[in-house]
Amino acid sequence: MFDIVIRGIAHDPNVFHDPSAFKPERFLDLESREPDPDSFVFGFGRRKCPGRVLADTSVYLTIAQSLAVFDIRKEVENGKEVEPIVEFTPGTISHPEPFKTSIKPRSSEHEALIRSVLVDHPWEESDAKFL
C-alpha cells in the first residue's frame, strides 16, 4: 500500500516537473520547489524505515568506490557518443532496462586492484534461481 503511495508522489507531475525523466540536476538547486525524495521514499512518521541510514550509506559507498576505479561514459560507435535510451521496467519496484555504456578501469593499477578482489572473494553463483 505505501509503495503505491510513494510511487504516486514520486511520479506526480504536479510535484515533479517531467517526473519520468532522469534529471539529477533537479536536486542541486536548493531553492527548487521540488521536494527532496529522501523526505518520503523511506516511509512516514513512526513507520519510517529503520534501515534508511544504512541503505543511504551503502549506496553512497558503492557509488564512490565505483567512480574511484572506473571510467564510466556513454558508448562510442563510429566515433560518436551514443545517447542511451533510458527505459524502466513497470511495477512497484522498477529497474532500468539494459542500455549501452562504456565502463573501463581508470588505469592498469585500478584494474589490478579490481581483479585482486576475486582472489579473496571469488565469484559464486547465487541461490536466486531457487527463490
PDB file of N, CA and C in Angstrom, residues 29-112:
ATOM      1  N   ASP A  29      19.543  22.420  -7.041  1.00  0.00           N
ATOM      2  CA  ASP A  29      19.063  23.763  -6.742  1.00  0.00           C
ATOM      3  C   ASP A  29      18.375  23.762  -5.382  1.00  0.00           C
ATOM      4  N   LEU A  30      18.967  24.454  -4.411  1.00  0.00           N
ATOM      5  CA  LEU A  30      18.408  24.466  -3.056  1.00  0.00           C
ATOM      6  C   LEU A  30      17.087  25.213  -2.983  1.00  0.00           C
ATOM      7  N   GLU A  31      16.843  26.141  -3.919  1.00  0.00           N
ATOM      8  CA  GLU A  31      15.584  26.876  -3.936  1.00  0.00           C
ATOM      9  C   GLU A  31      14.527  26.168  -4.783  1.00  0.00           C
ATOM     10  N   SER A  32      14.826  24.972  -5.250  1.00  0.00           N
ATOM     11  CA  SER A  32      13.894  24.224  -6.090  1.00  0.00           C
ATOM     12  C   SER A  32      12.582  23.975  -5.351  1.00  0.00           C
ATOM     13  N   ARG A  33      11.508  24.038  -6.075  1.00  0.00           N
ATOM     14  CA  ARG A  33      10.199  23.784  -5.479  1.00  0.00           C
ATOM     15  C   ARG A  33       9.907  22.294  -5.414  1.00  0.00           C
ATOM     16  N   GLU A  34      10.776  21.485  -6.013  1.00  0.00           N
ATOM     17  CA  GLU A  34      10.581  20.046  -5.984  1.00  0.00           C
ATOM     18  C   GLU A  34      11.140  19.494  -4.673  1.00  0.00           C
ATOM     19  N   PRO A  35      10.377  18.654  -3.977  1.00  0.00           N
ATOM     20  CA  PRO A  35      10.831  18.151  -2.672  1.00  0.00           C
ATOM     21  C   PRO A  35      11.974  17.145  -2.790  1.00  0.00           C
ATOM     22  N   ASP A  36      12.735  17.038  -1.727  1.00  0.00           N
ATOM     23  CA  ASP A  36      13.796  16.044  -1.651  1.00  0.00           C
ATOM     24  C   ASP A  36      13.133  14.682  -1.476  1.00  0.00           C
ATOM     25  N   PRO A  37      13.384  13.714  -2.377  1.00  0.00           N
ATOM     26  CA  PRO A  37      12.727  12.410  -2.265  1.00  0.00           C
ATOM     27  C   PRO A  37      13.034  11.692  -0.958  1.00  0.00           C
ATOM     28  N   ASP A  38      14.159  12.035  -0.327  1.00  0.00           N
ATOM     29  CA  ASP A  38      14.502  11.399   0.940  1.00  0.00           C
ATOM     30  C   ASP A  38      13.435  11.648   2.008  1.00  0.00           C
ATOM     31  N   SER A  39      12.642  12.700   1.822  1.00  0.00           N
ATOM     32  CA  SER A  39      11.613  13.022   2.812  1.00  0.00           C
ATOM     33  C   SER A  39      10.412  12.084   2.750  1.00  0.00           C
ATOM     34  N   PHE A  40      10.295  11.269   1.672  1.00  0.00           N
ATOM     35  CA  PHE A  40       9.137  10.374   1.593  1.00  0.00           C
ATOM     36  C   PHE A  40       9.427   8.955   1.105  1.00  0.00           C
ATOM     37  N   VAL A  41      10.569   8.683   0.487  1.00  0.00           N
ATOM     38  CA  VAL A  41      10.792   7.350  -0.082  1.00  0.00           C
ATOM     39  C   VAL A  41      10.966   6.248   0.951  1.00  0.00           C
ATOM     40  N   PHE A  42      11.346   6.604   2.170  1.00  0.00           N
ATOM     41  CA  PHE A  42      11.533   5.587   3.208  1.00  0.00           C
ATOM     42  C   PHE A  42      10.349   5.493   4.164  1.00  0.00           C
ATOM     43  N   GLY A  43       9.231   6.071   3.785  1.00  0.00           N
ATOM     44  CA  GLY A  43       8.042   5.985   4.624  1.00  0.00           C
ATOM     45  C   GLY A  43       7.827   7.260   5.415  1.00  0.00           C
ATOM     46  N   PHE A  44       6.857   7.177   6.327  1.00  0.00           N
ATOM     47  CA  PHE A  44       6.429   8.371   7.038  1.00  0.00           C
ATOM     48  C   PHE A  44       6.279   8.093   8.528  1.00  0.00           C
ATOM     49  N   GLY A  45       6.569   9.102   9.333  1.00  0.00           N
ATOM     50  CA  GLY A  45       6.306   9.053  10.771  1.00  0.00           C
ATOM     51  C   GLY A  45       6.912   7.853  11.469  1.00  0.00           C
ATOM     52  N   ARG A  46       6.099   7.218  12.326  1.00  0.00           N
ATOM     53  CA  ARG A  46       6.577   6.070  13.108  1.00  0.00           C
ATOM     54  C   ARG A  46       6.893   4.865  12.235  1.00  0.00           C
ATOM     55  N   ARG A  47       6.355   4.831  11.045  1.00  0.00           N
ATOM     56  CA  ARG A  47       6.576   3.699  10.140  1.00  0.00           C
ATOM     57  C   ARG A  47       7.774   3.914   9.207  1.00  0.00           C
ATOM     58  N   LYS A  48       8.544   4.962   9.450  1.00  0.00           N
ATOM     59  CA  LYS A  48       9.717   5.232   8.612  1.00  0.00           C
ATOM     60  C   LYS A  48      10.727   4.093   8.759  1.00  0.00           C
ATOM     61  N   CYS A  49      11.313   3.687   7.659  1.00  0.00           N
ATOM     62  CA  CYS A  49      12.230   2.540   7.622  1.00  0.00           C
ATOM     63  C   CYS A  49      13.413   2.728   8.568  1.00  0.00           C
ATOM     64  N   PRO A  50      13.625   1.800   9.497  1.00  0.00           N
ATOM     65  CA  PRO A  50      14.762   1.939  10.418  1.00  0.00           C
ATOM     66  C   PRO A  50      16.112   1.713   9.729  1.00  0.00           C
ATOM     67  N   GLY A  51      16.116   1.115   8.541  1.00  0.00           N
ATOM     68  CA  GLY A  51      17.363   0.848   7.835  1.00  0.00           C
ATOM     69  C   GLY A  51      17.730   1.908   6.815  1.00  0.00           C
ATOM     70  N   ARG A  52      17.034   3.047   6.819  1.00  0.00           N
ATOM     71  CA  ARG A  52      17.263   4.063   5.797  1.00  0.00           C
ATOM     72  C   ARG A  52      18.682   4.620   5.822  1.00  0.00           C
ATOM     73  N   VAL A  53      19.260   4.805   7.000  1.00  0.00           N
ATOM     74  CA  VAL A  53      20.615   5.354   7.094  1.00  0.00           C
ATOM     75  C   VAL A  53      21.617   4.344   6.534  1.00  0.00           C
ATOM     76  N   LEU A  54      21.429   3.066   6.871  1.00  0.00           N
ATOM     77  CA  LEU A  54      22.295   2.011   6.334  1.00  0.00           C
ATOM     78  C   LEU A  54      22.159   1.929   4.815  1.00  0.00           C
ATOM     79  N   ALA A  55      20.929   2.020   4.310  1.00  0.00           N
ATOM     80  CA  ALA A  55      20.701   1.953   2.863  1.00  0.00           C
ATOM     81  C   ALA A  55      21.373   3.122   2.157  1.00  0.00           C
ATOM     82  N   ASP A  56      21.157   4.335   2.635  1.00  0.00           N
ATOM     83  CA  ASP A  56      21.776   5.509   2.017  1.00  0.00           C
ATOM     84  C   ASP A  56      23.298   5.420   2.049  1.00  0.00           C
ATOM     85  N   THR A  57      23.850   5.014   3.175  1.00  0.00           N
ATOM     86  CA  THR A  57      25.303   4.919   3.319  1.00  0.00           C
ATOM     87  C   THR A  57      25.874   3.847   2.392  1.00  0.00           C
ATOM     88  N   SER A  58      25.196   2.708   2.294  1.00  0.00           N
ATOM     89  CA  SER A  58      25.659   1.625   1.420  1.00  0.00           C
ATOM     90  C   SER A  58      25.662   2.052  -0.038  1.00  0.00           C
ATOM     91  N   VAL A  59      24.609   2.729  -0.468  1.00  0.00           N
ATOM     92  CA  VAL A  59      24.541   3.204  -1.857  1.00  0.00           C
ATOM     93  C   VAL A  59      25.635   4.237  -2.110  1.00  0.00           C
ATOM     94  N   TYR A  60      25.817   5.169  -1.178  1.00  0.00           N
ATOM     95  CA  TYR A  60      26.846   6.192  -1.326  1.00  0.00           C
ATOM     96  C   TYR A  60      28.236   5.556  -1.464  1.00  0.00           C
ATOM     97  N   LEU A  61      28.564   4.620  -0.568  1.00  0.00           N
ATOM     98  CA  LEU A  61      29.885   3.983  -0.612  1.00  0.00           C
ATOM     99  C   LEU A  61      30.088   3.179  -1.894  1.00  0.00           C
ATOM    100  N   THR A  62      29.055   2.478  -2.343  1.00  0.00           N
ATOM    101  CA  THR A  62      29.154   1.708  -3.582  1.00  0.00           C
ATOM    102  C   THR A  62      29.418   2.618  -4.771  1.00  0.00           C
ATOM    103  N   ILE A  63      28.690   3.719  -4.857  1.00  0.00           N
ATOM    104  CA  ILE A  63      28.891   4.663  -5.963  1.00  0.00           C
ATOM    105  C   ILE A  63      30.274   5.302  -5.880  1.00  0.00           C
ATOM    106  N   ALA A  64      30.692   5.735  -4.687  1.00  0.00           N
ATOM    107  CA  ALA A  64      32.001   6.371  -4.525  1.00  0.00           C
ATOM    108  C   ALA A  64      33.133   5.417  -4.910  1.00  0.00           C
ATOM    109  N   GLN A  65      33.040   4.160  -4.469  1.00  0.00           N
ATOM    110  CA  GLN A  65      34.080   3.186  -4.795  1.00  0.00           C
ATOM    111  C   GLN A  65      34.100   2.875  -6.295  1.00  0.00           C
ATOM    112  N   SER A  66      32.934   2.792  -6.907  1.00  0.00           N
ATOM    113  CA  SER A  66      32.868   2.517  -8.346  1.00  0.00           C
ATOM    114  C   SER A  66      33.461   3.666  -9.150  1.00  0.00           C
ATOM    115  N   LEU A  67      33.109   4.902  -8.792  1.00  0.00           N
ATOM    116  CA  LEU A  67      33.634   6.057  -9.519  1.00  0.00           C
ATOM    117  C   LEU A  67      35.133   6.240  -9.297  1.00  0.00           C
ATOM    118  N   ALA A  68      35.654   5.751  -8.177  1.00  0.00           N
ATOM    119  CA  ALA A  68      37.085   5.876  -7.898  1.00  0.00           C
ATOM    120  C   ALA A  68      37.929   5.007  -8.821  1.00  0.00           C
ATOM    121  N   VAL A  69      37.410   3.872  -9.263  1.00  0.00           N
ATOM    122  CA  VAL A  69      38.228   2.948 -10.055  1.00  0.00           C
ATOM    123  C   VAL A  69      37.762   2.779 -11.501  1.00  0.00           C
ATOM    124  N   PHE A  70      36.535   3.192 -11.818  1.00  0.00           N
ATOM    125  CA  PHE A  70      36.019   3.013 -13.176  1.00  0.00           C
ATOM    126  C   PHE A  70      35.801   4.349 -13.866  1.00  0.00           C
ATOM    127  N   ASP A  71      36.055   4.366 -15.173  1.00  0.00           N
ATOM    128  CA  ASP A  71      35.726   5.497 -16.025  1.00  0.00           C
ATOM    129  C   ASP A  71      34.430   5.098 -16.733  1.00  0.00           C
ATOM    130  N   ILE A  72      33.330   5.754 -16.384  1.00  0.00           N
ATOM    131  CA  ILE A  72      32.014   5.395 -16.916  1.00  0.00           C
ATOM    132  C   ILE A  72      31.577   6.485 -17.883  1.00  0.00           C
ATOM    133  N   ARG A  73      31.347   6.092 -19.131  1.00  0.00           N
ATOM    134  CA  ARG A  73      30.996   7.054 -20.186  1.00  0.00           C
ATOM    135  C   ARG A  73      29.919   6.466 -21.094  1.00  0.00           C
ATOM    136  N   LYS A  74      29.419   7.325 -21.963  1.00  0.00           N
ATOM    137  CA  LYS A  74      28.483   6.866 -22.979  1.00  0.00           C
ATOM    138  C   LYS A  74      29.241   6.001 -23.985  1.00  0.00           C
ATOM    139  N   GLU A  75      28.558   5.032 -24.584  1.00  0.00           N
ATOM    140  CA  GLU A  75      29.142   4.160 -25.605  1.00  0.00           C
ATOM    141  C   GLU A  75      29.510   4.999 -26.826  1.00  0.00           C
ATOM    142  N   VAL A  76      30.648   4.679 -27.437  1.00  0.00           N
ATOM    143  CA  VAL A  76      31.076   5.358 -28.656  1.00  0.00           C
ATOM    144  C   VAL A  76      30.987   4.383 -29.813  1.00  0.00           C
ATOM    145  N   GLU A  77      30.220   4.756 -30.841  1.00  0.00           N
ATOM    146  CA  GLU A  77      30.102   3.945 -32.057  1.00  0.00           C
ATOM    147  C   GLU A  77      30.402   4.830 -33.256  1.00  0.00           C
ATOM    148  N   ASN A  78      31.277   4.371 -34.120  1.00  0.00           N
ATOM    149  CA  ASN A  78      31.675   5.119 -35.316  1.00  0.00           C
ATOM    150  C   ASN A  78      32.178   6.523 -34.963  1.00  0.00           C
ATOM    151  N   GLY A  79      32.876   6.634 -33.836  1.00  0.00           N
ATOM    152  CA  GLY A  79      33.457   7.902 -33.435  1.00  0.00           C
ATOM    153  C   GLY A  79      32.494   8.879 -32.780  1.00  0.00           C
ATOM    154  N   LYS A  80      31.247   8.482 -32.579  1.00  0.00           N
ATOM    155  CA  LYS A  80      30.260   9.383 -31.970  1.00  0.00           C
ATOM    156  C   LYS A  80      29.673   8.746 -30.719  1.00  0.00           C
ATOM    157  N   GLU A  81      29.457   9.592 -29.698  1.00  0.00           N
ATOM    158  CA  GLU A  81      28.814   9.101 -28.479  1.00  0.00           C
ATOM    159  C   GLU A  81      27.364   8.742 -28.768  1.00  0.00           C
ATOM    160  N   VAL A  82      26.942   7.600 -28.239  1.00  0.00           N
ATOM    161  CA  VAL A  82      25.562   7.154 -28.405  1.00  0.00           C
ATOM    162  C   VAL A  82      24.777   7.560 -27.161  1.00  0.00           C
ATOM    163  N   GLU A  83      23.746   8.357 -27.365  1.00  0.00           N
ATOM    164  CA  GLU A  83      22.895   8.776 -26.249  1.00  0.00           C
ATOM    165  C   GLU A  83      22.061   7.569 -25.823  1.00  0.00           C
ATOM    166  N   PRO A  84      22.194   7.129 -24.570  1.00  0.00           N
ATOM    167  CA  PRO A  84      21.434   5.944 -24.151  1.00  0.00           C
ATOM    168  C   PRO A  84      19.938   6.246 -24.075  1.00  0.00           C
ATOM    169  N   ILE A  85      19.138   5.248 -24.409  1.00  0.00           N
ATOM    170  CA  ILE A  85      17.691   5.350 -24.277  1.00  0.00           C
ATOM    171  C   ILE A  85      17.357   4.741 -22.917  1.00  0.00           C
ATOM    172  N   VAL A  86      16.918   5.575 -22.005  1.00  0.00           N
ATOM    173  CA  VAL A  86      16.666   5.124 -20.645  1.00  0.00           C
ATOM    174  C   VAL A  86      15.197   4.767 -20.507  1.00  0.00           C
ATOM    175  N   GLU A  87      14.945   3.489 -20.247  1.00  0.00           N
ATOM    176  CA  GLU A  87      13.600   2.982 -20.024  1.00  0.00           C
ATOM    177  C   GLU A  87      13.611   2.150 -18.757  1.00  0.00           C
ATOM    178  N   PHE A  88      12.458   2.061 -18.107  1.00  0.00           N
ATOM    179  CA  PHE A  88      12.366   1.341 -16.848  1.00  0.00           C
ATOM    180  C   PHE A  88      11.314   0.256 -16.918  1.00  0.00           C
ATOM    181  N   THR A  89      11.518  -0.805 -16.142  1.00  0.00           N
ATOM    182  CA  THR A  89      10.532  -1.876 -16.062  1.00  0.00           C
ATOM    183  C   THR A  89       9.314  -1.362 -15.299  1.00  0.00           C
ATOM    184  N   PRO A  90       8.125  -1.866 -15.625  1.00  0.00           N
ATOM    185  CA  PRO A  90       6.939  -1.450 -14.885  1.00  0.00           C
ATOM    186  C   PRO A  90       6.874  -2.138 -13.529  1.00  0.00           C
ATOM    187  N   GLY A  91       6.072  -1.616 -12.636  1.00  0.00           N
ATOM    188  CA  GLY A  91       5.865  -2.256 -11.349  1.00  0.00           C
ATOM    189  C   GLY A  91       6.211  -1.363 -10.187  1.00  0.00           C
ATOM    190  N   THR A  92       5.925  -1.851  -8.997  1.00  0.00           N
ATOM    191  CA  THR A  92       6.196  -1.087  -7.786  1.00  0.00           C
ATOM    192  C   THR A  92       7.689  -0.887  -7.610  1.00  0.00           C
ATOM    193  N   ILE A  93       8.470  -1.934  -7.834  1.00  0.00           N
ATOM    194  CA  ILE A  93       9.927  -1.827  -7.794  1.00  0.00           C
ATOM    195  C   ILE A  93      10.395  -1.835  -9.241  1.00  0.00           C
ATOM    196  N   SER A  94      10.846  -0.699  -9.709  1.00  0.00           N
ATOM    197  CA  SER A  94      11.215  -0.524 -11.105  1.00  0.00           C
ATOM    198  C   SER A  94      12.732  -0.553 -11.261  1.00  0.00           C
ATOM    199  N   HIS A  95      13.185  -1.183 -12.334  1.00  0.00           N
ATOM    200  CA  HIS A  95      14.620  -1.280 -12.630  1.00  0.00           C
ATOM    201  C   HIS A  95      14.861  -0.725 -14.026  1.00  0.00           C
ATOM    202  N   PRO A  96      16.047  -0.158 -14.279  1.00  0.00           N
ATOM    203  CA  PRO A  96      16.329   0.312 -15.634  1.00  0.00           C
ATOM    204  C   PRO A  96      16.502  -0.873 -16.582  1.00  0.00           C
ATOM    205  N   GLU A  97      16.005  -0.688 -17.805  1.00  0.00           N
ATOM    206  CA  GLU A  97      16.224  -1.680 -18.856  1.00  0.00           C
ATOM    207  C   GLU A  97      17.697  -1.596 -19.273  1.00  0.00           C
ATOM    208  N   PRO A  98      18.271  -2.688 -19.804  1.00  0.00           N
ATOM    209  CA  PRO A  98      19.676  -2.632 -20.243  1.00  0.00           C
ATOM    210  C   PRO A  98      19.886  -1.544 -21.307  1.00  0.00           C
ATOM    211  N   PHE A  99      21.033  -0.872 -21.245  1.00  0.00           N
ATOM    212  CA  PHE A  99      21.390   0.139 -22.230  1.00  0.00           C
ATOM    213  C   PHE A  99      22.899   0.107 -22.430  1.00  0.00           C
ATOM    214  N   LYS A 100      23.347   0.635 -23.561  1.00  0.00           N
ATOM    215  CA  LYS A 100      24.770   0.610 -23.889  1.00  0.00           C
ATOM    216  C   LYS A 100      25.521   1.677 -23.109  1.00  0.00           C
ATOM    217  N   THR A 101      26.684   1.277 -22.593  1.00  0.00           N
ATOM    218  CA  THR A 101      27.565   2.196 -21.883  1.00  0.00           C
ATOM    219  C   THR A 101      28.991   1.673 -21.965  1.00  0.00           C
ATOM    220  N   SER A 102      29.937   2.502 -21.627  1.00  0.00           N
ATOM    221  CA  SER A 102      31.341   2.112 -21.634  1.00  0.00           C
ATOM    222  C   SER A 102      31.879   2.219 -20.210  1.00  0.00           C
ATOM    223  N   ILE A 103      32.295   1.088 -19.648  1.00  0.00           N
ATOM    224  CA  ILE A 103      32.847   1.061 -18.290  1.00  0.00           C
ATOM    225  C   ILE A 103      34.227   0.422 -18.372  1.00  0.00           C
ATOM    226  N   LYS A 104      35.251   1.223 -18.037  1.00  0.00           N
ATOM    227  CA  LYS A 104      36.633   0.739 -18.123  1.00  0.00           C
ATOM    228  C   LYS A 104      37.392   1.148 -16.865  1.00  0.00           C
ATOM    229  N   PRO A 105      38.370   0.347 -16.459  1.00  0.00           N
ATOM    230  CA  PRO A 105      39.206   0.752 -15.321  1.00  0.00           C
ATOM    231  C   PRO A 105      39.941   2.048 -15.657  1.00  0.00           C
ATOM    232  N   ARG A 106      40.150   2.893 -14.653  1.00  0.00           N
ATOM    233  CA  ARG A 106      40.804   4.186 -14.871  1.00  0.00           C
ATOM    234  C   ARG A 106      42.278   4.039 -15.261  1.00  0.00           C
ATOM    235  N   SER A 107      42.932   2.955 -14.809  1.00  0.00           N
ATOM    236  CA  SER A 107      44.345   2.733 -15.141  1.00  0.00           C
ATOM    237  C   SER A 107      44.654   1.253 -14.942  1.00  0.00           C
ATOM    238  N   SER A 108      45.874   0.856 -15.283  1.00  0.00           N
ATOM    239  CA  SER A 108      46.266  -0.544 -15.086  1.00  0.00           C
ATOM    240  C   SER A 108      46.353  -0.868 -13.595  1.00  0.00           C
ATOM    241  N   GLU A 109      46.713   0.125 -12.774  1.00  0.00           N
ATOM    242  CA  GLU A 109      46.751  -0.089 -11.323  1.00  0.00           C
ATOM    243  C   GLU A 109      45.341  -0.326 -10.770  1.00  0.00           C
ATOM    244  N   HIS A 110      44.392   0.437 -11.292  1.00  0.00           N
ATOM    245  CA  HIS A 110      42.998   0.242 -10.864  1.00  0.00           C
ATOM    246  C   HIS A 110      42.489  -1.128 -11.305  1.00  0.00           C
ATOM    247  N   GLU A 111      42.858  -1.549 -12.519  1.00  0.00           N
ATOM    248  CA  GLU A 111      42.438  -2.863 -12.999  1.00  0.00           C
ATOM    249  C   GLU A 111      43.011  -3.967 -12.105  1.00  0.00           C
ATOM    250  N   ALA A 112      44.280  -3.836 -11.702  1.00  0.00           N
ATOM    251  CA  ALA A 112      44.896  -4.829 -10.812  1.00  0.00           C
ATOM    252  C   ALA A 112      44.171  -4.865  -9.465  1.00  0.00           C
TER     253      ALA A 112
END
